[in-house]
Each structure stands twice: as C-alpha cells, then as structure tokens.
Amino acid sequence: MTDSNKQTVVVIGKLVLISAFAALLLGLTYIPTSAQLEENIIAAQKEILSGLMPNAQNFEPVEGAENAEGEREILYYRAVDDSGNIMGYAFFQEQRGSQGQIIVAGAVDSSFSNVLGMDVLSHEETPGLGARITTQEFQSQFRDIPVSQLALSSSGGSIDALTGATISSRAVVNALDTKIGEIEEAEA
Amino acid sequence: MDPLSEYIRGITRDNPIFGLVLGLCPTLAVTTSVENAIGMSAGTAFVLVFANIFVSALRKQIPSAVRLPIFIIIIATFVSIVDMLMEAYFPPMYAALGVFIPLIVVNCVIIGRAEAYANKNNVFYSFIDALGISTGFLLVLMLIGGIREILGTGQIVTFGYTLFSLPANPDVTTMILPPGAFLTIGVLMAIVNYQRAKKMAKGG
C-alpha cells in the first residue's frame, strides 16, 4: 500500500471510530429519555381529558383486541361521575393533516347527541396557518354543539374553517366525526 | 495564561455576542423571556463544554483535512443529547425553544471555539474557555431577555417565581416580537461599541 492510501485508510478509520462512539453515547441517552417521554405523553393525555370533561371523576379506558405483540390499544375512554354513571366518552384520534399527523382529542356525551369539546394533543401543521387549530378561538367552536352540526360551514355544519387552513380544519372535523361514529357503533 | 483571566476573557473581550459577534441567530430568536434565555444558554453551555473538551482531547488525532466533519459529529452528538434530555425532562421549555435546540449544531459560537481555541489548546484551558464563553453568552441573553420581558409584559417571571414587577405594565408587545430583539441588541451593541471607542481614545 502506498503512503497516501495508508493515510486515507487511517482517516476513514478515525471517522468510523468517532461515529461509532457518538452512536453509543446517543443510544445510552435514548433509553432513559424514551421512557420519560412516554410518561410525559400519558400525563399530557390525562390533562387534556380532564380539560374536556372537567366534571368527570374517572376515565375508564376501553381496550381493543390484542395485537401481534400481545398489547391492547386504548380505543377510547368512558367518562364516569362520582356514582359511576357514564357521562360521556372521550377519545384521541390520529388524522393526517396538511403537513403531518394530527392527534386530536374529543369528547361526546353519553347519548351521542352533543360534542362536548375538542383539543389537540400534537400536530405538525404550518405555524400561523394550520397550527391555529390549537387556538381557543378555533377550539371553542367545538364546545357543546350538536353532533349533527359537526361539519365545516361549507358542508352545512357550524364549524368555520381557519382562513388558509381548510385542510387542517377539515382533518380535525373528520377525526372527531369518524371516532364518534366508531364509539357509537362499539357502544350500541 | 492564568485560568481566571482566560475565564473572564469569555465574558468581556471575547464575549460571544458583543465581542466575537457570533451566535446572533439564537440570541435574537429565543430572548423573549429570561426563562428561555437561561434554557438556551444552558443547552449551549452543555454542548460547548463537551465539544471543547472532546475536540481538545482528540486534537492530535484529528486529521486536519477532515477536522470540520469531525467537529460537527462531536457537536451534533451533544446537541442530540441535549435535545433528548430537554424533551423528556423539561417539555414546556422544549416547546418554547423549539427548532433552536437542534440548531445549536450550526451555532457558530461552538464550531468557532472548536476551530479557534480547542483545536490549539489543552483540555483544561479549553474547558475554562468554554465556561467563560458560556457565561458571557448567558449574561447577554439574560440581559436581552430581561429587557424584552419587562417592556413586553411588565414583569420577569422565571420558573414560576416573579422576580421583578413594574408598577405599571408598559405592554409594548413589539418588544416580545422579533423587532424587539433587533432593537434591543442594536441599542446594546451601540452602547458597548461607544464605551469601547472611548476606552481606545484614552489609549486603552
């Protein structure tokens, strides 16, 4: 091997070594933080659920069928009051927005006649446009409205789409609509 | 070179913002409050200290032809660690600082110190240099954040404690918005440069 070849091999070797060490450090950080992240998500979910239905005493998770890994996914929550009566149903639903997945939280009363509220757990929408689905102004439109009115005003409902963010607005409405239908079917 | 004067140099003559004029992008972007300023400085300090230590320790092993990629690997590793730690343990601050945490990778203060200092000095002095520069960065960010927060909201609230409150809220929302950052840093830079020019004229 010539001298310059040898040098190239040494340089590549050093780069590989440093990269491997960097990967090791990142792996060691990932393990504890990913566990903490899951706890954070659960805490955030709890806060959102009790924000949607402040009078509910407890949210009982309703689980789906076991998947391949033997885990059960939580489909929705039954909100119960002090004496154990079902007040309504709260849920999270994932829906594709204009930029990425939006995770919407919603609540519906026990007779499936009124939507109680909407909140956004996470989204990747454009700041200033689609990201306004997280604002009070937009979310208050979903507070205590009849399920029949749950549609954009252009489709005969009572929800005014955000200016310049019709796709994000429609995604939120569709997420709620789909999930409420699913729960109604499951509870029937 | 004594360690103390090397440390002070990072706050005064080689202050990253007013001396070296590096890392202005995060400075302008996240100084909307003292709390955010502290969070950003802490993240930057962590990366700067470890990047300086590793670059300095490996400086005789790093082939000069590929030194920049190696600096970036070292810096990006520690930035990713800060990113993961902050997301897991300080979610509200992580949400406030947003994209500026990953952008520490390209913060020119850090690669600037790696190239200009850590690559030429031993581990101990590189560590001191990182501490000094970080302190300088923290002080300036807190100053700018404090000015903007007081003028914008009338008080300074840090980690839930109200540190300072004006009797009347000036409520200049502009100061919290991007123009406030440019105005504040411009005025401060003018004052610093005026003082510096006066010192020079005196034969300093």
Tab-separated table of C-alpha atoms in Angstrom:
chain	number	residue	atom	x	y	z
A	1	MET	CA	0.000	0.000	0.000
A	2	THR	CA	1.309	3.449	-0.858
A	3	ASP	CA	1.639	6.171	1.745
A	4	SER	CA	-1.341	8.198	0.556
A	5	ASN	CA	-3.531	5.081	0.509
A	6	LYS	CA	-2.492	4.295	4.050
A	7	GLN	CA	-3.387	7.821	5.118
A	8	THR	CA	-6.816	7.552	3.543
A	9	VAL	CA	-7.466	4.326	5.431
A	10	VAL	CA	-6.356	5.961	8.698
A	11	VAL	CA	-8.672	8.956	8.123
A	12	ILE	CA	-11.631	6.705	7.316
A	13	GLY	CA	-10.885	4.534	10.333
A	14	LYS	CA	-10.852	7.550	12.638
A	15	LEU	CA	-14.130	8.846	11.226
A	16	VAL	CA	-15.734	5.430	11.728
A	17	LEU	CA	-14.434	5.212	15.307
A	18	ILE	CA	-15.727	8.669	16.223
A	19	SER	CA	-19.109	7.988	14.624
A	20	ALA	CA	-19.423	4.675	16.461
A	21	PHE	CA	-18.623	6.354	19.764
A	22	ALA	CA	-21.176	9.092	19.027
A	23	ALA	CA	-23.809	6.455	18.258
A	24	LEU	CA	-23.045	4.703	21.549
A	25	LEU	CA	-23.499	7.935	23.535
A	26	LEU	CA	-26.798	8.659	21.787
A	27	GLY	CA	-28.060	5.145	22.444
A	28	LEU	CA	-27.234	5.471	26.133
A	29	THR	CA	-29.208	8.734	26.313
A	30	TYR	CA	-32.138	7.384	24.326
A	31	ILE	CA	-33.036	4.577	26.756
A	32	PRO	CA	-33.933	6.647	29.857
A	33	THR	CA	-35.385	9.590	27.899
A	34	SER	CA	-37.759	7.486	25.788
A	35	ALA	CA	-39.284	6.006	28.952
A	36	GLN	CA	-39.721	9.503	30.401
A	37	LEU	CA	-41.242	10.711	27.121
A	38	GLU	CA	-43.952	8.053	27.317
A	39	GLU	CA	-44.775	9.173	30.854
A	40	ASN	CA	-44.973	12.781	29.644
A	41	ILE	CA	-47.419	11.784	26.908
A	42	ILE	CA	-49.632	9.949	29.390
A	43	ALA	CA	-49.598	12.974	31.726
A	44	ALA	CA	-50.460	15.303	28.827
A	45	GLN	CA	-53.311	12.988	27.767
A	46	LYS	CA	-54.762	12.980	31.286
A	47	GLU	CA	-54.643	16.764	31.444
A	48	ILE	CA	-56.393	17.110	28.090
A	49	LEU	CA	-59.108	14.600	29.021
A	50	SER	CA	-59.959	16.331	32.279
A	51	GLY	CA	-59.883	19.687	30.455
A	52	LEU	CA	-62.528	18.401	28.036
A	53	MET	CA	-64.774	16.896	30.715
A	54	PRO	CA	-63.931	18.699	33.979
A	55	ASN	CA	-66.842	17.098	35.866
A	56	ALA	CA	-65.842	13.532	35.108
A	57	GLN	CA	-64.444	11.669	38.093
A	58	ASN	CA	-62.636	8.971	36.193
A	59	PHE	CA	-61.781	7.961	32.654
A	60	GLU	CA	-62.054	4.209	32.157
A	61	PRO	CA	-60.032	3.070	29.160
A	62	VAL	CA	-61.785	0.794	26.669
A	63	GLU	CA	-59.247	-1.501	25.053
A	64	GLY	CA	-59.294	-3.102	21.647
A	65	ALA	CA	-58.353	-6.619	20.634
A	66	GLU	CA	-54.854	-7.870	21.345
A	67	ASN	CA	-52.393	-7.084	18.566
A	68	ALA	CA	-49.459	-9.186	17.344
A	69	GLU	CA	-47.239	-8.065	20.254
A	70	GLY	CA	-49.879	-9.023	22.790
A	71	GLU	CA	-50.581	-5.384	23.643
A	72	ARG	CA	-54.010	-3.848	23.801
A	73	GLU	CA	-54.530	-0.435	22.281
A	74	ILE	CA	-56.766	2.008	24.154
A	75	LEU	CA	-59.642	2.824	21.794
A	76	TYR	CA	-61.449	5.436	23.876
A	77	TYR	CA	-62.359	6.327	27.439
A	78	ARG	CA	-65.673	6.080	29.294
A	79	ALA	CA	-66.042	9.171	31.463
A	80	VAL	CA	-67.859	8.368	34.696
A	81	ASP	CA	-69.117	10.621	37.509
A	82	ASP	CA	-68.923	10.071	41.303
A	83	SER	CA	-71.645	7.423	41.355
A	84	GLY	CA	-70.261	5.515	38.374
A	85	ASN	CA	-72.752	6.696	35.769
A	86	ILE	CA	-71.416	7.130	32.279
A	87	MET	CA	-71.344	10.858	31.464
A	88	GLY	CA	-69.911	10.509	28.022
A	89	TYR	CA	-66.939	9.318	26.025
A	90	ALA	CA	-63.539	10.915	25.468
A	91	PHE	CA	-61.018	9.821	22.887
A	92	PHE	CA	-57.871	10.509	20.911
A	93	GLN	CA	-57.854	10.145	17.166
A	94	GLU	CA	-54.989	10.400	14.706
A	95	GLN	CA	-55.686	12.047	11.390
A	96	ARG	CA	-53.494	13.172	8.524
A	97	GLY	CA	-53.409	16.986	8.323
A	98	SER	CA	-51.772	19.087	5.656
A	99	GLN	CA	-48.196	18.602	6.938
A	100	GLY	CA	-48.306	15.501	9.097
A	101	GLN	CA	-50.290	13.543	11.627
A	102	ILE	CA	-52.602	15.491	13.933
A	103	ILE	CA	-53.639	13.826	17.170
A	104	VAL	CA	-56.993	15.261	18.163
A	105	ALA	CA	-58.753	14.754	21.477
A	106	GLY	CA	-62.515	14.968	21.690
A	107	ALA	CA	-65.451	14.260	23.957
A	108	VAL	CA	-69.071	13.381	23.268
A	109	ASP	CA	-71.986	12.993	25.699
A	110	SER	CA	-73.459	9.608	26.604
A	111	SER	CA	-76.401	9.867	24.175
A	112	PHE	CA	-74.136	10.814	21.244
A	113	SER	CA	-76.173	13.980	20.680
A	114	ASN	CA	-73.630	16.657	21.626
A	115	VAL	CA	-69.921	17.145	21.037
A	116	LEU	CA	-68.508	18.406	24.346
A	117	GLY	CA	-65.196	19.758	23.149
A	118	MET	CA	-62.013	19.357	21.125
A	119	ASP	CA	-58.328	19.710	21.902
A	120	VAL	CA	-55.116	18.969	20.037
A	121	LEU	CA	-52.508	16.658	21.609
A	122	SER	CA	-49.870	17.048	18.894
A	123	HIS	CA	-49.576	18.278	15.330
A	124	GLU	CA	-47.018	19.346	12.720
A	125	GLU	CA	-49.105	21.942	10.911
A	126	THR	CA	-47.705	25.179	9.472
A	127	PRO	CA	-47.143	27.852	12.145
A	128	GLY	CA	-49.545	30.752	11.619
A	129	LEU	CA	-51.840	28.699	9.365
A	130	GLY	CA	-52.790	25.136	10.262
A	131	ALA	CA	-51.171	25.451	13.679
A	132	ARG	CA	-54.064	27.709	14.683
A	133	ILE	CA	-56.130	24.546	15.303
A	134	THR	CA	-54.645	24.804	18.810
A	135	THR	CA	-56.114	28.270	19.476
A	136	GLN	CA	-59.017	28.931	21.834
A	137	GLU	CA	-60.991	30.663	19.067
A	138	PHE	CA	-60.993	27.573	16.878
A	139	GLN	CA	-61.474	25.040	19.664
A	140	SER	CA	-64.385	26.919	21.271
A	141	GLN	CA	-66.397	26.249	18.096
A	142	PHE	CA	-66.495	22.587	19.150
A	143	ARG	CA	-67.794	23.243	22.653
A	144	ASP	CA	-71.306	21.861	23.276
A	145	ILE	CA	-72.549	21.608	19.710
A	146	PRO	CA	-74.984	19.005	18.353
A	147	VAL	CA	-73.224	16.119	16.621
A	148	SER	CA	-75.305	16.891	13.510
A	149	GLN	CA	-73.592	20.309	13.302
A	150	LEU	CA	-70.112	18.735	13.349
A	151	ALA	CA	-69.028	19.718	9.828
A	152	LEU	CA	-67.360	22.684	8.187
A	153	SER	CA	-69.785	25.514	7.445
A	154	SER	CA	-69.128	24.979	3.722
A	155	SER	CA	-70.580	21.469	4.147
A	156	GLY	CA	-73.600	22.579	6.140
A	157	GLY	CA	-72.132	22.392	9.644
A	158	SER	CA	-71.356	25.040	12.220
A	159	ILE	CA	-67.531	24.948	12.208
A	160	ASP	CA	-65.873	27.842	10.388
A	161	ALA	CA	-62.648	26.631	8.773
A	162	LEU	CA	-59.465	28.567	9.567
A	163	THR	CA	-58.569	31.006	6.817
A	164	GLY	CA	-55.850	29.455	4.666
A	165	ALA	CA	-56.009	26.197	6.582
A	166	THR	CA	-59.048	24.353	5.286
A	167	ILE	CA	-57.184	21.031	5.118
A	168	SER	CA	-56.159	21.196	8.775
A	169	SER	CA	-59.649	22.300	9.832
A	170	ARG	CA	-61.282	19.501	7.853
A	171	ALA	CA	-58.832	16.964	9.308
A	172	VAL	CA	-59.887	17.907	12.844
A	173	VAL	CA	-63.597	17.700	11.968
A	174	ASN	CA	-63.150	14.359	10.198
A	175	ALA	CA	-61.134	12.921	13.076
A	176	LEU	CA	-63.915	13.738	15.541
A	177	ASP	CA	-66.665	12.610	13.192
A	178	THR	CA	-65.029	9.246	12.411
A	179	LYS	CA	-64.199	8.444	16.009
A	180	ILE	CA	-67.616	9.429	17.376
A	181	GLY	CA	-69.200	7.118	14.803
A	182	GLU	CA	-66.869	4.302	15.815
A	183	ILE	CA	-67.607	4.704	19.516
A	184	GLU	CA	-71.335	4.867	18.915
A	185	GLU	CA	-71.116	1.608	17.000
A	186	ALA	CA	-68.986	-0.055	19.664
A	187	GLU	CA	-71.275	1.045	22.491
A	188	ALA	CA	-74.510	0.142	20.723
B	1	MET	CA	-2.110	32.376	30.689
B	2	ASP	CA	-3.818	32.085	34.038
B	3	PRO	CA	-7.184	30.296	34.221
B	4	LEU	CA	-9.103	33.171	35.827
B	5	SER	CA	-8.214	35.742	33.187
B	6	GLU	CA	-8.968	33.164	30.492
B	7	TYR	CA	-12.419	32.700	32.065
B	8	ILE	CA	-13.075	36.464	32.302
B	9	ARG	CA	-11.938	36.939	28.698
B	10	GLY	CA	-15.024	34.954	27.589
B	11	ILE	CA	-17.301	37.444	29.332
B	12	THR	CA	-15.536	40.667	28.311
B	13	ARG	CA	-13.197	40.864	25.330
B	14	ASP	CA	-14.276	37.588	23.678
B	15	ASN	CA	-17.923	37.864	24.680
B	16	PRO	CA	-19.696	35.740	22.030
B	17	ILE	CA	-22.366	38.369	21.263
B	18	PHE	CA	-20.671	41.746	21.688
B	19	GLY	CA	-17.033	40.692	21.247
B	20	LEU	CA	-16.998	37.924	18.649
B	21	VAL	CA	-20.486	38.737	17.295
B	22	LEU	CA	-21.226	35.014	16.863
B	23	GLY	CA	-24.426	33.064	17.540
B	24	LEU	CA	-26.729	36.024	16.914
B	25	CYS	CA	-29.498	33.862	15.419
B	26	PRO	CA	-30.495	32.052	18.637
B	27	THR	CA	-29.822	35.256	20.561
B	28	LEU	CA	-32.401	37.139	18.522
B	29	ALA	CA	-34.876	34.279	18.407
B	30	VAL	CA	-35.209	32.944	21.939
B	31	THR	CA	-34.678	36.010	24.131
B	32	THR	CA	-38.405	36.616	24.556
B	33	SER	CA	-38.076	35.937	28.286
B	34	VAL	CA	-35.373	35.415	30.910
B	35	GLU	CA	-36.518	31.822	31.346
B	36	ASN	CA	-35.998	30.992	27.672
B	37	ALA	CA	-32.654	32.808	27.730
B	38	ILE	CA	-31.487	30.623	30.632
B	39	GLY	CA	-32.711	27.454	28.911
B	40	MET	CA	-30.964	28.285	25.650
B	41	SER	CA	-27.743	29.253	27.446
B	42	ALA	CA	-27.791	26.054	29.492
B	43	GLY	CA	-28.191	23.948	26.342
B	44	THR	CA	-25.458	25.861	24.540
B	45	ALA	CA	-23.128	25.705	27.559
B	46	PHE	CA	-23.535	21.922	27.833
B	47	VAL	CA	-22.705	21.449	24.153
B	48	LEU	CA	-19.857	23.980	24.195
B	49	VAL	CA	-18.154	22.476	27.262
B	50	PHE	CA	-18.270	18.902	25.953
B	51	ALA	CA	-17.411	19.881	22.381
B	52	ASN	CA	-14.382	21.863	23.562
B	53	ILE	CA	-13.211	19.029	25.846
B	54	PHE	CA	-13.542	16.350	23.159
B	55	VAL	CA	-12.070	18.441	20.355
B	56	SER	CA	-9.137	19.402	22.568
B	57	ALA	CA	-8.555	15.839	23.816
B	58	LEU	CA	-8.609	14.463	20.256
B	59	ARG	CA	-6.808	17.410	18.615
B	60	LYS	CA	-3.602	15.451	17.939
B	61	GLN	CA	-5.612	12.560	16.474
B	62	ILE	CA	-7.890	14.627	14.248
B	63	PRO	CA	-6.543	14.732	10.668
B	64	SER	CA	-6.673	18.391	9.645
B	65	ALA	CA	-8.235	17.550	6.253
B	66	VAL	CA	-11.405	16.199	7.899
B	67	ARG	CA	-11.389	18.262	11.091
B	68	LEU	CA	-14.623	20.125	10.301
B	69	PRO	CA	-16.731	16.970	9.752
B	70	ILE	CA	-15.308	15.571	12.984
B	71	PHE	CA	-16.139	18.772	14.884
B	72	ILE	CA	-19.667	18.594	13.526
B	73	ILE	CA	-20.060	14.930	14.561
B	74	ILE	CA	-18.906	15.772	18.085
B	75	ILE	CA	-21.126	18.849	18.314
B	76	ALA	CA	-24.176	17.136	16.770
B	77	THR	CA	-23.852	14.250	19.237
B	78	PHE	CA	-24.042	16.533	22.246
B	79	VAL	CA	-26.801	18.630	20.694
B	80	SER	CA	-28.857	15.462	20.173
B	81	ILE	CA	-28.253	14.527	23.805
B	82	VAL	CA	-29.443	17.977	24.981
B	83	ASP	CA	-32.418	17.701	22.633
B	84	MET	CA	-33.474	14.321	24.046
B	85	LEU	CA	-32.898	15.313	27.684
B	86	MET	CA	-34.795	18.572	27.350
B	87	GLU	CA	-37.729	16.965	25.535
B	88	ALA	CA	-38.019	14.312	28.230
B	89	TYR	CA	-37.437	16.341	31.391
B	90	PHE	CA	-38.344	19.969	30.513
B	91	PRO	CA	-41.194	19.680	27.954
B	92	PRO	CA	-42.532	23.268	28.336
B	93	MET	CA	-39.082	24.741	27.759
B	94	TYR	CA	-38.515	22.329	24.879
B	95	ALA	CA	-41.721	23.590	23.290
B	96	ALA	CA	-40.673	27.227	23.805
B	97	LEU	CA	-37.170	26.817	22.352
B	98	GLY	CA	-38.427	24.618	19.516
B	99	VAL	CA	-36.170	24.380	16.499
B	100	PHE	CA	-33.382	26.407	18.134
B	101	ILE	CA	-32.211	23.414	20.153
B	102	PRO	CA	-31.373	21.285	17.077
B	103	LEU	CA	-29.939	24.445	15.503
B	104	ILE	CA	-27.232	24.613	18.209
B	105	VAL	CA	-25.419	22.210	15.828
B	106	VAL	CA	-24.752	25.103	13.483
B	107	ASN	CA	-24.306	27.741	16.194
B	108	CYS	CA	-21.115	29.437	15.074
B	109	VAL	CA	-20.011	30.106	18.672
B	110	ILE	CA	-19.458	26.391	19.180
B	111	ILE	CA	-17.728	25.497	15.946
B	112	GLY	CA	-15.859	28.813	16.237
B	113	ARG	CA	-14.406	27.888	19.634
B	114	ALA	CA	-13.610	24.345	18.441
B	115	GLU	CA	-11.646	25.683	15.483
B	116	ALA	CA	-10.110	28.784	17.068
B	117	TYR	CA	-9.392	27.544	20.583
B	118	ALA	CA	-9.947	23.899	21.474
B	119	ASN	CA	-8.072	22.673	18.405
B	120	LYS	CA	-4.936	24.533	19.599
B	121	ASN	CA	-5.072	24.388	23.400
B	122	ASN	CA	-5.029	21.700	26.064
B	123	VAL	CA	-8.112	20.159	27.650
B	124	PHE	CA	-8.001	22.243	30.835
B	125	TYR	CA	-7.801	25.603	29.075
B	126	SER	CA	-10.412	24.531	26.515
B	127	PHE	CA	-12.728	23.708	29.411
B	128	ILE	CA	-12.097	27.126	31.010
B	129	ASP	CA	-12.629	28.830	27.651
B	130	ALA	CA	-15.972	27.025	27.217
B	131	LEU	CA	-17.069	28.073	30.712
B	132	GLY	CA	-16.104	31.693	30.089
B	133	ILE	CA	-17.792	31.910	26.696
B	134	SER	CA	-20.905	30.176	28.098
B	135	THR	CA	-21.075	32.624	30.996
B	136	GLY	CA	-20.736	35.553	28.593
B	137	PHE	CA	-23.478	34.085	26.407
B	138	LEU	CA	-25.748	33.518	29.430
B	139	LEU	CA	-25.286	37.056	30.796
B	140	VAL	CA	-26.006	38.733	27.456
B	141	LEU	CA	-29.032	36.512	26.750
B	142	MET	CA	-30.439	37.175	30.211
B	143	LEU	CA	-29.892	40.916	29.765
B	144	ILE	CA	-31.650	40.993	26.384
B	145	GLY	CA	-34.370	38.603	27.595
B	146	GLY	CA	-34.885	40.714	30.726
B	147	ILE	CA	-35.218	43.982	28.811
B	148	ARG	CA	-37.674	42.459	26.354
B	149	GLU	CA	-39.727	40.687	29.033
B	150	ILE	CA	-40.018	43.810	31.249
B	151	LEU	CA	-41.025	46.090	28.385
B	152	GLY	CA	-43.360	43.494	26.876
B	153	THR	CA	-45.091	42.085	29.948
B	154	GLY	CA	-44.135	44.428	32.833
B	155	GLN	CA	-42.586	41.669	34.916
B	156	ILE	CA	-39.959	38.959	34.942
B	157	VAL	CA	-41.305	35.516	35.740
B	158	THR	CA	-38.711	32.764	35.869
B	159	PHE	CA	-39.602	29.127	36.608
B	160	GLY	CA	-42.830	30.211	38.309
B	161	TYR	CA	-41.250	32.906	40.510
B	162	THR	CA	-41.950	36.582	39.867
B	163	LEU	CA	-38.510	38.115	40.228
B	164	PHE	CA	-39.404	41.661	39.362
B	165	SER	CA	-42.565	43.531	38.587
B	166	LEU	CA	-43.137	47.073	37.318
B	167	PRO	CA	-45.935	49.081	38.988
B	168	ALA	CA	-47.438	49.756	35.560
B	169	ASN	CA	-47.227	47.344	32.649
B	170	PRO	CA	-45.692	49.165	29.647
B	171	ASP	CA	-47.199	46.405	27.468
B	172	VAL	CA	-45.028	47.055	24.421
B	173	THR	CA	-45.873	43.814	22.627
B	174	THR	CA	-43.405	44.718	19.882
B	175	MET	CA	-40.567	44.011	22.304
B	176	ILE	CA	-41.616	40.355	22.579
B	177	LEU	CA	-41.938	40.078	18.799
B	178	PRO	CA	-38.866	39.835	16.508
B	179	PRO	CA	-38.434	43.648	16.045
B	180	GLY	CA	-37.891	43.929	19.811
B	181	ALA	CA	-34.894	41.612	19.532
B	182	PHE	CA	-33.275	43.723	16.806
B	183	LEU	CA	-33.964	46.984	18.658
B	184	THR	CA	-32.585	45.702	21.959
B	185	ILE	CA	-29.463	44.124	20.531
B	186	GLY	CA	-28.847	47.198	18.338
B	187	VAL	CA	-29.037	49.630	21.239
B	188	LEU	CA	-26.887	47.419	23.476
B	189	MET	CA	-24.299	46.927	20.721
B	190	ALA	CA	-24.138	50.713	20.212
B	191	ILE	CA	-23.548	51.290	23.937
B	192	VAL	CA	-20.835	48.594	24.077
B	193	ASN	CA	-19.092	49.958	20.996
B	194	TYR	CA	-19.312	53.556	22.285
B	195	GLN	CA	-17.663	52.535	25.566
B	196	ARG	CA	-15.037	50.571	23.690
B	197	ALA	CA	-14.249	53.531	21.418
B	198	LYS	CA	-13.936	55.833	24.442
B	199	LYS	CA	-11.500	53.393	26.063
B	200	MET	CA	-9.456	53.204	22.848
B	201	ALA	CA	-9.311	57.005	22.599
B	202	LYS	CA	-7.927	57.128	26.140
B	203	GLY	CA	-5.143	54.902	24.869
B	204	GLY	CA	-6.551	51.710	26.360
